[in-house]
Amino acid sequence: MFTKICKSTLWLLFMLTVAPVVLTSTARAQATIGAGDGKNTVSVDFYKVPPGRQDEWLALYKKSHYPIMQYQKAHGQVISETVYTRAIHQITPSWDFAIVIVSPPAEKRPKPEYTRSQLIRKLFPDIDEYVKGEKARWSLTVE
């Protein structure tokens, strides 16, 4: 069963990383006919951290970035955010976290109530603590 879950996870990640590249090249060729109009947008970000520091990175992510995503989800800017971790220790793929964010199409997305900096200041009144946490998280991010 573990192998089946691993294969399913790898297949999902393959589809989320390779398929958009292939589809994007096709979409670029068809951009003049409106391909992709009205479709949700998907972004996948990969993060690599030093060995043994994954829990620390994830705790910092949950503390300083996750509240922003929750706010954006509650206000229609983001449909979903999913954080994936590798199931086993291996050399490849070269990432520890994959974060998939699905957003509604730009034309259907409500206008944000706050700019990003205003939202951060609203959610994190102690801005110095927020900056300290984000600096710590990014100092752990190798790639």
PDB file of C-alpha atoms in Angstrom:
ATOM      1  CA  MET A   1       0.000   0.000   0.000  1.00  0.00           C
ATOM      2  CA  PHE A   2       2.889   2.359   0.831  1.00  0.00           C
ATOM      3  CA  THR A   3       4.297   1.848  -2.664  1.00  0.00           C
ATOM      4  CA  LYS A   4       0.881   2.583  -4.184  1.00  0.00           C
ATOM      5  CA  ILE A   5       0.592   5.842  -2.176  1.00  0.00           C
ATOM      6  CA  CYS A   6       4.146   6.782  -3.146  1.00  0.00           C
ATOM      7  CA  LYS A   7       3.459   6.119  -6.823  1.00  0.00           C
ATOM      8  CA  SER A   8       0.196   8.097  -6.637  1.00  0.00           C
ATOM      9  CA  THR A   9       1.955  11.037  -5.006  1.00  0.00           C
ATOM     10  CA  LEU A  10       4.772  10.978  -7.546  1.00  0.00           C
ATOM     11  CA  TRP A  11       2.276  10.747 -10.419  1.00  0.00           C
ATOM     12  CA  LEU A  12       0.330  13.725  -9.021  1.00  0.00           C
ATOM     13  CA  LEU A  13       3.490  15.776  -8.655  1.00  0.00           C
ATOM     14  CA  PHE A  14       4.611  14.785 -12.143  1.00  0.00           C
ATOM     15  CA  MET A  15       1.283  15.932 -13.561  1.00  0.00           C
ATOM     16  CA  LEU A  16       1.420  19.170 -11.578  1.00  0.00           C
ATOM     17  CA  THR A  17       4.946  19.989 -12.724  1.00  0.00           C
ATOM     18  CA  VAL A  18       5.367  18.565 -16.222  1.00  0.00           C
ATOM     19  CA  ALA A  19       1.833  18.867 -17.591  1.00  0.00           C
ATOM     20  CA  PRO A  20       1.665  22.652 -17.041  1.00  0.00           C
ATOM     21  CA  VAL A  21       4.937  23.080 -18.945  1.00  0.00           C
ATOM     22  CA  VAL A  22       3.650  21.043 -21.879  1.00  0.00           C
ATOM     23  CA  LEU A  23       0.226  22.671 -21.758  1.00  0.00           C
ATOM     24  CA  THR A  24       1.729  26.143 -21.397  1.00  0.00           C
ATOM     25  CA  SER A  25       3.670  25.776 -24.623  1.00  0.00           C
ATOM     26  CA  THR A  26       0.429  24.760 -26.342  1.00  0.00           C
ATOM     27  CA  ALA A  27      -1.474  27.575 -24.658  1.00  0.00           C
ATOM     28  CA  ARG A  28       1.125  30.103 -25.796  1.00  0.00           C
ATOM     29  CA  ALA A  29       0.628  28.978 -29.373  1.00  0.00           C
ATOM     30  CA  GLN A  30      -3.128  29.400 -28.953  1.00  0.00           C
ATOM     31  CA  ALA A  31      -3.070  32.515 -26.783  1.00  0.00           C
ATOM     32  CA  THR A  32      -4.722  34.592 -29.468  1.00  0.00           C
ATOM     33  CA  ILE A  33      -7.817  32.382 -29.414  1.00  0.00           C
ATOM     34  CA  GLY A  34      -8.352  32.738 -25.654  1.00  0.00           C
ATOM     35  CA  ALA A  35      -7.113  29.350 -24.468  1.00  0.00           C
ATOM     36  CA  GLY A  36      -7.303  29.244 -20.693  1.00  0.00           C
ATOM     37  CA  ASP A  37      -9.736  32.119 -20.325  1.00  0.00           C
ATOM     38  CA  GLY A  38     -11.966  31.572 -17.347  1.00  0.00           C
ATOM     39  CA  LYS A  39      -9.859  28.716 -15.981  1.00  0.00           C
ATOM     40  CA  ASN A  40      -8.458  28.429 -12.483  1.00  0.00           C
ATOM     41  CA  THR A  41      -4.748  29.123 -12.203  1.00  0.00           C
ATOM     42  CA  VAL A  42      -2.426  26.659 -10.510  1.00  0.00           C
ATOM     43  CA  SER A  43       0.997  27.467  -9.146  1.00  0.00           C
ATOM     44  CA  VAL A  44       3.403  24.933  -7.722  1.00  0.00           C
ATOM     45  CA  ASP A  45       6.356  26.082  -5.627  1.00  0.00           C
ATOM     46  CA  PHE A  46       9.135  23.755  -4.523  1.00  0.00           C
ATOM     47  CA  TYR A  47      11.325  24.302  -1.476  1.00  0.00           C
ATOM     48  CA  LYS A  48      14.503  22.535  -0.399  1.00  0.00           C
ATOM     49  CA  VAL A  49      15.810  22.870   3.155  1.00  0.00           C
ATOM     50  CA  PRO A  50      18.898  21.497   4.908  1.00  0.00           C
ATOM     51  CA  PRO A  51      18.632  17.911   6.198  1.00  0.00           C
ATOM     52  CA  GLY A  52      16.956  17.701   9.588  1.00  0.00           C
ATOM     53  CA  ARG A  53      15.464  21.213   9.386  1.00  0.00           C
ATOM     54  CA  GLN A  54      12.153  20.333   7.703  1.00  0.00           C
ATOM     55  CA  ASP A  55      10.076  20.550  10.901  1.00  0.00           C
ATOM     56  CA  GLU A  56      11.548  23.955  11.736  1.00  0.00           C
ATOM     57  CA  TRP A  57      10.853  25.276   8.226  1.00  0.00           C
ATOM     58  CA  LEU A  58       7.286  23.974   8.266  1.00  0.00           C
ATOM     59  CA  ALA A  59       6.612  25.498  11.697  1.00  0.00           C
ATOM     60  CA  LEU A  60       7.859  28.871  10.439  1.00  0.00           C
ATOM     61  CA  TYR A  61       5.727  28.523   7.289  1.00  0.00           C
ATOM     62  CA  LYS A  62       2.628  27.771   9.358  1.00  0.00           C
ATOM     63  CA  LYS A  63       3.342  30.704  11.649  1.00  0.00           C
ATOM     64  CA  SER A  64       4.121  33.410   9.108  1.00  0.00           C
ATOM     65  CA  HIS A  65       2.693  32.423   5.716  1.00  0.00           C
ATOM     66  CA  TYR A  66      -0.225  30.068   6.329  1.00  0.00           C
ATOM     67  CA  PRO A  67      -2.403  32.805   7.941  1.00  0.00           C
ATOM     68  CA  ILE A  68      -2.037  34.886   4.772  1.00  0.00           C
ATOM     69  CA  MET A  69      -3.212  31.959   2.658  1.00  0.00           C
ATOM     70  CA  GLN A  70      -6.143  31.293   5.014  1.00  0.00           C
ATOM     71  CA  TYR A  71      -7.226  34.926   4.734  1.00  0.00           C
ATOM     72  CA  GLN A  72      -6.963  34.813   0.945  1.00  0.00           C
ATOM     73  CA  LYS A  73      -9.010  31.588   0.872  1.00  0.00           C
ATOM     74  CA  ALA A  74     -11.690  33.111   3.106  1.00  0.00           C
ATOM     75  CA  HIS A  75     -11.918  36.149   0.803  1.00  0.00           C
ATOM     76  CA  GLY A  76     -11.959  34.330  -2.550  1.00  0.00           C
ATOM     77  CA  GLN A  77      -8.422  35.148  -3.690  1.00  0.00           C
ATOM     78  CA  VAL A  78      -7.343  31.512  -3.392  1.00  0.00           C
ATOM     79  CA  ILE A  79      -9.426  28.355  -3.802  1.00  0.00           C
ATOM     80  CA  SER A  80      -7.010  25.954  -2.153  1.00  0.00           C
ATOM     81  CA  GLU A  81      -3.501  25.556  -0.850  1.00  0.00           C
ATOM     82  CA  THR A  82      -1.958  22.134  -0.315  1.00  0.00           C
ATOM     83  CA  VAL A  83       1.449  21.436   1.167  1.00  0.00           C
ATOM     84  CA  TYR A  84       3.102  18.186   0.100  1.00  0.00           C
ATOM     85  CA  THR A  85       6.163  16.618   1.673  1.00  0.00           C
ATOM     86  CA  ARG A  86       8.257  13.781   0.348  1.00  0.00           C
ATOM     87  CA  ALA A  87       7.233  10.443   1.788  1.00  0.00           C
ATOM     88  CA  ILE A  88      10.722   8.929   1.837  1.00  0.00           C
ATOM     89  CA  HIS A  89      14.310  10.119   2.010  1.00  0.00           C
ATOM     90  CA  GLN A  90      15.874  10.041  -1.425  1.00  0.00           C
ATOM     91  CA  ILE A  91      18.221  12.088  -3.547  1.00  0.00           C
ATOM     92  CA  THR A  92      15.650  12.994  -6.189  1.00  0.00           C
ATOM     93  CA  PRO A  93      13.427  14.851  -6.582  1.00  0.00           C
ATOM     94  CA  SER A  94      15.427  17.662  -5.093  1.00  0.00           C
ATOM     95  CA  TRP A  95      12.745  19.243  -2.885  1.00  0.00           C
ATOM     96  CA  ASP A  96      11.344  18.819   0.596  1.00  0.00           C
ATOM     97  CA  PHE A  97       8.068  20.716   0.205  1.00  0.00           C
ATOM     98  CA  ALA A  98       5.792  21.297  -2.758  1.00  0.00           C
ATOM     99  CA  ILE A  99       3.043  23.850  -2.261  1.00  0.00           C
ATOM    100  CA  VAL A 100       0.172  23.852  -4.742  1.00  0.00           C
ATOM    101  CA  ILE A 101      -2.021  26.939  -4.833  1.00  0.00           C
ATOM    102  CA  VAL A 102      -5.183  27.058  -6.925  1.00  0.00           C
ATOM    103  CA  SER A 103      -6.710  30.481  -7.596  1.00  0.00           C
ATOM    104  CA  PRO A 104      -9.854  31.474  -9.426  1.00  0.00           C
ATOM    105  CA  PRO A 105      -9.449  33.071 -12.848  1.00  0.00           C
ATOM    106  CA  ALA A 106      -8.367  36.703 -12.618  1.00  0.00           C
ATOM    107  CA  GLU A 107     -11.646  37.981 -14.027  1.00  0.00           C
ATOM    108  CA  LYS A 108     -13.644  36.042 -11.392  1.00  0.00           C
ATOM    109  CA  ARG A 109     -11.364  36.845  -8.468  1.00  0.00           C
ATOM    110  CA  PRO A 110     -12.775  39.460  -6.089  1.00  0.00           C
ATOM    111  CA  LYS A 111     -10.778  42.654  -5.746  1.00  0.00           C
ATOM    112  CA  PRO A 112      -8.548  42.317  -2.685  1.00  0.00           C
ATOM    113  CA  GLU A 113      -9.578  44.357   0.315  1.00  0.00           C
ATOM    114  CA  TYR A 114      -5.925  45.008   1.226  1.00  0.00           C
ATOM    115  CA  THR A 115      -2.586  45.189  -0.563  1.00  0.00           C
ATOM    116  CA  ARG A 116      -0.164  42.437   0.442  1.00  0.00           C
ATOM    117  CA  SER A 117       1.716  44.724   2.833  1.00  0.00           C
ATOM    118  CA  GLN A 118      -1.539  45.977   4.380  1.00  0.00           C
ATOM    119  CA  LEU A 119      -2.729  42.395   4.838  1.00  0.00           C
ATOM    120  CA  ILE A 120       0.530  41.382   6.493  1.00  0.00           C
ATOM    121  CA  ARG A 121       0.285  44.325   8.898  1.00  0.00           C
ATOM    122  CA  LYS A 122      -3.349  43.433   9.662  1.00  0.00           C
ATOM    123  CA  LEU A 123      -2.589  39.768  10.352  1.00  0.00           C
ATOM    124  CA  PHE A 124       0.712  40.375  12.141  1.00  0.00           C
ATOM    125  CA  PRO A 125       0.505  43.485  14.336  1.00  0.00           C
ATOM    126  CA  ASP A 126       4.032  42.766  15.616  1.00  0.00           C
ATOM    127  CA  ILE A 127       5.677  43.345  12.235  1.00  0.00           C
ATOM    128  CA  ASP A 128       9.173  42.849  13.661  1.00  0.00           C
ATOM    129  CA  GLU A 129       8.247  39.332  14.807  1.00  0.00           C
ATOM    130  CA  TYR A 130       6.775  38.567  11.374  1.00  0.00           C
ATOM    131  CA  VAL A 131       9.908  39.788   9.577  1.00  0.00           C
ATOM    132  CA  LYS A 132      12.100  37.796  11.961  1.00  0.00           C
ATOM    133  CA  GLY A 133      10.086  34.625  11.263  1.00  0.00           C
ATOM    134  CA  GLU A 134      10.156  35.097   7.501  1.00  0.00           C
ATOM    135  CA  LYS A 135      13.897  35.799   7.523  1.00  0.00           C
ATOM    136  CA  ALA A 136      14.424  32.615   9.528  1.00  0.00           C
ATOM    137  CA  ARG A 137      12.277  30.579   7.111  1.00  0.00           C
ATOM    138  CA  TRP A 138      14.052  31.968   4.037  1.00  0.00           C
ATOM    139  CA  SER A 139      17.468  31.441   5.627  1.00  0.00           C
ATOM    140  CA  LEU A 140      16.537  27.744   5.861  1.00  0.00           C
ATOM    141  CA  THR A 141      15.398  27.636   2.225  1.00  0.00           C
ATOM    142  CA  VAL A 142      18.242  26.243   0.133  1.00  0.00           C
ATOM    143  CA  GLU A 143      16.331  26.339  -3.160  1.00  0.00           C
TER     144      GLU A 143
END
